[in-house]
XYZ file of C-alpha atoms in Angstrom:
327
model
C -2.947 -94.099 -92.953
C 0.267 -93.975 -90.933
C -0.137 -93.404 -87.198
C 2.678 -91.425 -85.535
C 4.777 -93.794 -83.422
C 4.731 -91.519 -80.355
C 0.922 -91.429 -80.401
C 0.736 -95.184 -80.880
C 3.096 -95.797 -77.971
C 1.267 -93.328 -75.711
C -2.123 -94.889 -76.389
C -0.757 -98.421 -76.051
C 0.872 -97.591 -72.728
C -2.406 -96.232 -71.400
C -4.454 -99.219 -72.536
C -1.858 -101.664 -71.196
C -1.937 -100.086 -67.748
C -4.610 -100.920 -65.226
C -7.889 -99.382 -66.484
C -8.995 -96.162 -64.833
C -12.643 -95.727 -63.880
C -14.093 -92.229 -63.784
C -17.329 -91.480 -61.953
C -19.184 -88.262 -62.806
C -21.627 -86.781 -60.315
C -23.913 -84.474 -62.306
C -25.857 -81.983 -60.237
C -29.324 -80.607 -60.856
C -29.671 -78.479 -63.975
C -30.086 -74.778 -63.282
C -29.855 -71.345 -64.892
C -31.064 -70.468 -68.389
C -30.777 -72.234 -71.751
C -27.346 -73.763 -72.262
C -26.036 -72.790 -68.806
C -25.230 -75.060 -65.838
C -26.468 -78.081 -67.762
C -24.559 -80.509 -65.606
C -26.005 -83.784 -66.856
C -25.584 -82.933 -70.545
C -22.046 -81.676 -69.926
C -21.056 -84.648 -67.784
C -22.441 -87.042 -70.384
C -20.477 -85.331 -73.166
C -17.221 -85.463 -71.192
C -17.921 -89.050 -70.160
C -18.337 -90.091 -73.795
C -15.155 -88.224 -74.732
C -13.176 -90.142 -72.101
C -14.520 -93.451 -73.375
C -12.857 -92.759 -76.730
C -9.527 -93.632 -75.067
C -8.763 -97.337 -74.476
C -8.085 -98.057 -70.830
C -10.609 -95.559 -69.469
C -14.130 -96.423 -68.359
C -16.581 -93.777 -67.225
C -20.146 -93.417 -66.029
C -22.494 -90.650 -64.886
C -24.737 -90.618 -61.813
C -27.131 -87.905 -60.655
C -27.250 -88.729 -56.937
C -24.477 -89.146 -54.406
C -22.839 -92.524 -55.141
C -23.141 -95.363 -52.677
C -20.048 -96.871 -51.092
C -19.749 -99.625 -53.702
C -19.816 -97.226 -56.658
C -17.393 -94.851 -54.984
C -14.984 -97.674 -54.205
C -14.908 -98.695 -57.887
C -13.971 -95.177 -58.994
C -10.403 -93.957 -59.385
C -11.643 -90.380 -59.402
C -14.899 -88.543 -58.729
C -15.812 -85.621 -60.996
C -18.338 -83.212 -59.487
C -20.059 -80.936 -62.009
C -22.851 -79.242 -60.099
C -24.005 -76.028 -58.504
C -21.930 -75.029 -55.508
C -22.223 -73.167 -52.232
C -25.661 -73.866 -50.706
C -26.466 -76.437 -53.438
C -23.142 -78.293 -53.403
C -23.748 -82.069 -53.274
C -20.683 -82.583 -51.053
C -21.624 -80.120 -48.307
C -22.271 -82.954 -45.847
C -19.942 -85.496 -47.485
C -16.498 -84.030 -46.807
C -15.454 -86.718 -44.334
C -16.377 -89.372 -46.898
C -14.402 -87.540 -49.583
C -11.425 -87.240 -47.248
C -11.363 -91.004 -46.697
C -11.770 -91.534 -50.452
C -8.767 -89.345 -51.237
C -6.694 -90.718 -48.360
C -6.935 -94.078 -50.127
C -5.227 -92.547 -53.158
C -8.293 -91.633 -55.219
C -8.850 -88.420 -57.170
C -11.307 -85.534 -56.984
C -12.285 -83.107 -59.745
C -14.499 -80.037 -59.377
C -15.856 -78.121 -62.363
C -17.244 -74.577 -62.425
C -19.425 -73.745 -59.375
C -18.592 -77.093 -57.799
C -15.158 -75.586 -57.046
C -16.833 -73.756 -54.137
C -18.273 -75.469 -51.059
C -20.831 -73.831 -48.741
C -19.375 -72.199 -45.639
C -20.481 -73.409 -42.224
C -21.372 -69.754 -41.606
C -22.432 -68.461 -45.041
C -23.432 -65.044 -43.669
C -19.850 -64.229 -42.706
C -18.044 -61.715 -44.919
C -14.689 -63.285 -43.997
C -14.741 -67.036 -44.593
C -11.023 -67.801 -44.719
C -11.040 -69.653 -41.391
C -14.453 -71.235 -41.874
C -14.051 -74.909 -40.859
C -15.916 -76.344 -43.827
C -14.016 -74.187 -46.300
C -10.695 -75.173 -44.704
C -11.682 -78.829 -44.984
C -12.576 -78.347 -48.663
C -9.245 -76.636 -49.362
C -7.472 -79.618 -47.799
C -9.179 -81.766 -50.439
C -9.147 -79.522 -53.521
C -6.253 -77.169 -52.766
C -8.294 -74.089 -53.748
C -11.826 -72.849 -53.184
C -14.299 -70.513 -54.909
C -14.815 -68.649 -51.644
C -17.629 -66.131 -51.179
C -16.518 -62.515 -50.615
C -13.026 -63.387 -51.875
C -13.134 -65.053 -55.308
C -14.499 -63.319 -58.399
C -17.150 -64.548 -60.819
C -17.884 -62.695 -64.048
C -18.073 -63.251 -67.786
C -14.926 -62.532 -69.782
C -12.665 -63.840 -72.518
C -9.874 -65.879 -70.965
C -6.777 -66.215 -73.136
C -4.984 -69.457 -72.293
C -1.638 -68.470 -73.771
C 1.008 -69.482 -71.234
C 0.896 -73.219 -70.537
C 2.716 -74.808 -67.642
C 4.962 -77.849 -68.012
C 2.489 -79.933 -66.043
C 1.290 -83.208 -67.633
C -2.286 -81.867 -67.614
C -1.229 -79.292 -70.219
C 0.091 -81.914 -72.638
C -1.261 -81.452 -76.139
C -3.270 -78.358 -75.217
C -2.610 -75.543 -77.660
C -3.206 -71.888 -76.693
C -6.898 -71.029 -76.908
C -9.454 -68.418 -75.862
C -12.665 -69.106 -73.978
C -15.558 -66.744 -73.301
C -17.074 -68.093 -70.114
C -17.694 -67.348 -66.450
C -14.244 -68.413 -65.306
C -13.848 -67.736 -61.582
C -10.522 -66.419 -60.366
C -8.765 -65.090 -57.248
C -9.466 -68.355 -55.460
C -8.575 -69.042 -51.848
C -5.707 -71.527 -51.684
C -4.723 -74.046 -49.056
C -2.240 -72.660 -46.546
C -0.835 -76.123 -45.803
C 0.175 -77.313 -49.264
C 1.006 -75.882 -52.654
C -1.165 -76.143 -55.730
C 0.145 -76.092 -59.300
C -1.424 -73.230 -61.225
C -2.082 -74.095 -64.866
C -2.337 -71.633 -67.759
C -2.095 -68.234 -66.077
C -4.602 -65.710 -67.395
C -5.178 -61.967 -67.086
C -8.827 -60.968 -66.537
C -9.899 -57.449 -67.572
C -9.993 -54.921 -64.742
C -13.755 -54.466 -65.160
C -14.464 -58.062 -64.147
C -14.171 -56.851 -60.536
C -16.965 -54.491 -59.544
C -16.982 -51.769 -56.892
C -17.925 -52.514 -53.299
C -18.297 -55.852 -51.536
C -20.432 -58.678 -52.889
C -20.352 -62.467 -52.552
C -18.788 -62.981 -55.990
C -18.264 -59.744 -57.958
C -16.182 -57.435 -55.774
C -13.876 -57.264 -52.749
C -10.787 -55.323 -51.685
C -8.434 -58.317 -51.775
C -9.269 -59.119 -55.394
C -8.980 -55.476 -56.437
C -5.560 -55.231 -54.799
C -4.430 -58.387 -56.593
C -5.665 -57.483 -60.075
C -5.783 -53.671 -60.130
C -2.845 -52.701 -57.927
C -0.324 -55.548 -58.076
C -1.353 -56.630 -61.617
C -1.023 -60.271 -60.610
C -1.703 -63.014 -63.113
C -4.645 -65.216 -62.192
C -5.512 -68.836 -62.946
C -8.714 -70.767 -63.562
C -7.315 -74.324 -63.603
C -5.034 -76.057 -61.124
C -3.811 -79.386 -59.831
C -3.221 -80.414 -56.237
C -1.058 -83.425 -55.368
C -2.519 -83.881 -51.925
C 0.057 -84.555 -49.152
C -2.258 -87.027 -47.406
C -3.020 -88.924 -50.605
C -4.930 -88.516 -53.826
C -4.886 -85.889 -56.531
C -7.286 -83.015 -57.174
C -7.955 -81.013 -60.332
C -10.118 -77.923 -60.612
C -11.418 -75.904 -63.560
C -13.673 -72.901 -63.005
C -15.015 -72.601 -66.559
C -18.000 -74.575 -67.769
C -20.845 -72.137 -67.110
C -21.826 -72.484 -70.755
C -22.536 -75.931 -72.125
C -21.073 -74.689 -75.418
C -17.624 -74.379 -73.836
C -17.199 -78.151 -74.099
C -17.099 -77.799 -77.899
C -13.846 -75.860 -77.523
C -11.063 -78.374 -78.158
C -8.533 -76.717 -75.846
C -10.892 -76.493 -72.881
C -12.168 -80.026 -73.351
C -8.680 -81.527 -73.661
C -7.454 -79.614 -70.602
C -10.308 -81.011 -68.514
C -10.016 -84.551 -69.884
C -6.285 -84.512 -69.145
C -6.996 -83.233 -65.641
C -9.507 -85.972 -64.987
C -7.099 -88.704 -66.093
C -4.258 -87.195 -64.046
C -6.488 -87.057 -60.953
C -7.238 -90.761 -61.416
C -3.521 -91.512 -61.221
C -3.183 -92.064 -64.953
C -0.348 -91.025 -67.235
C -1.418 -88.275 -69.630
C -0.256 -89.101 -73.199
C 2.301 -86.835 -74.852
C -0.393 -85.285 -77.038
C -3.054 -85.310 -74.358
C -6.361 -87.153 -74.524
C -7.789 -86.933 -78.018
C -11.543 -86.669 -78.542
C -13.805 -85.780 -81.429
C -14.923 -82.164 -81.643
C -18.669 -82.276 -80.921
C -20.753 -80.670 -83.646
C -23.925 -78.639 -83.158
C -26.146 -81.715 -83.292
C -24.167 -83.365 -80.486
C -24.110 -80.169 -78.416
C -27.898 -79.834 -78.587
C -28.474 -83.458 -77.588
C -29.765 -84.035 -74.094
C -30.465 -80.423 -73.162
C -33.501 -80.363 -70.860
C -34.814 -76.859 -71.543
C -37.075 -75.572 -74.281
C -34.970 -74.554 -77.259
C -35.505 -70.808 -77.901
C -35.249 -71.303 -81.649
C -31.640 -72.336 -82.137
C -30.966 -74.526 -85.172
C -28.059 -76.837 -85.840
C -26.935 -74.528 -88.640
C -26.934 -71.332 -86.564
C -25.305 -73.032 -83.584
C -22.588 -74.528 -85.783
C -21.869 -71.056 -87.152
C -21.526 -69.700 -83.595
C -19.340 -72.622 -82.508
C -17.089 -72.080 -85.519
C -16.711 -68.414 -84.562
C -15.793 -69.360 -81.001
C -13.325 -71.967 -82.274
C -11.455 -69.182 -84.069
C -11.064 -67.274 -80.799
C -13.836 -64.776 -81.468
C -16.063 -63.730 -78.574
C -19.589 -65.004 -79.015
C -21.875 -63.630 -76.309
C -24.036 -66.638 -75.524
C -25.838 -64.626 -72.840
C -27.483 -62.459 -75.502
C -29.357 -65.420 -76.972
C -30.676 -67.392 -74.012
C -34.282 -66.603 -74.935
C -34.164 -65.990 -78.684
C -32.796 -67.548 -81.884
C -29.161 -67.250 -82.866
C -28.346 -64.970 -85.805
C -28.443 -66.561 -89.252
């Protein structure tokens, strides 16, 4: 079999460079079947990264000690956020880590830190949130950002290296949007998306409705984003992706490649021209390592659902959290 020269050169360049070490911090599992399964998801992404020569990766489930953190070129946090965020009392340590040129990645709820005053309905000037924005560039801020389930069409890629090799795709997930951005530095928004108007509900709530989001989406018709990069002025690179509520999202090639590219970029690596390649996980692989009682899903029925989702069809995973998938 002939290997395209450009792919051969890209892979060789990566393996010839100094190896990049990725450290995943997987938070406690939460939510229902197949949702917020941080250890299973981190393990899957970790294995996908290891398919590329020149990248090493490991997963831990507790905050890393100084020695482990020093070895890492980037830290990937996939965990519950806000009050459960593992970095709530570690921001000074993360700041020093990034000041040394290291990377930081936050996935799904981990994109939002807990406010110092979580009862406040206006958290823009909250000191902990400001500190988090100085690290990540953007924040899933309570009473400002929006969380709901919808089909995100990733149809307009940016020219950023993180988008290399990622073809347009659709993802049904709980992709947060209308994030609070850093006022001191500019983020790079990747793959602008247009959420349906109904994703924002009436009234004020911590994550489903607020006037600022309604003005942005309903009145000004502004495009939103659910993935971004942040070349931090004080050192280090950050990448955020707000999808990943469903474990099954990692079977989507476009979403997985986007995140793998983002992780490598955050570590200071050069993303290959075709992006980081990884095998599409089948139903057997997706079911491996899930901690909850299986509500009757089989490999055959899950593979059928994954194939539907791969074609861009909406498969409502929420409807089957406590019962078998359709035959």
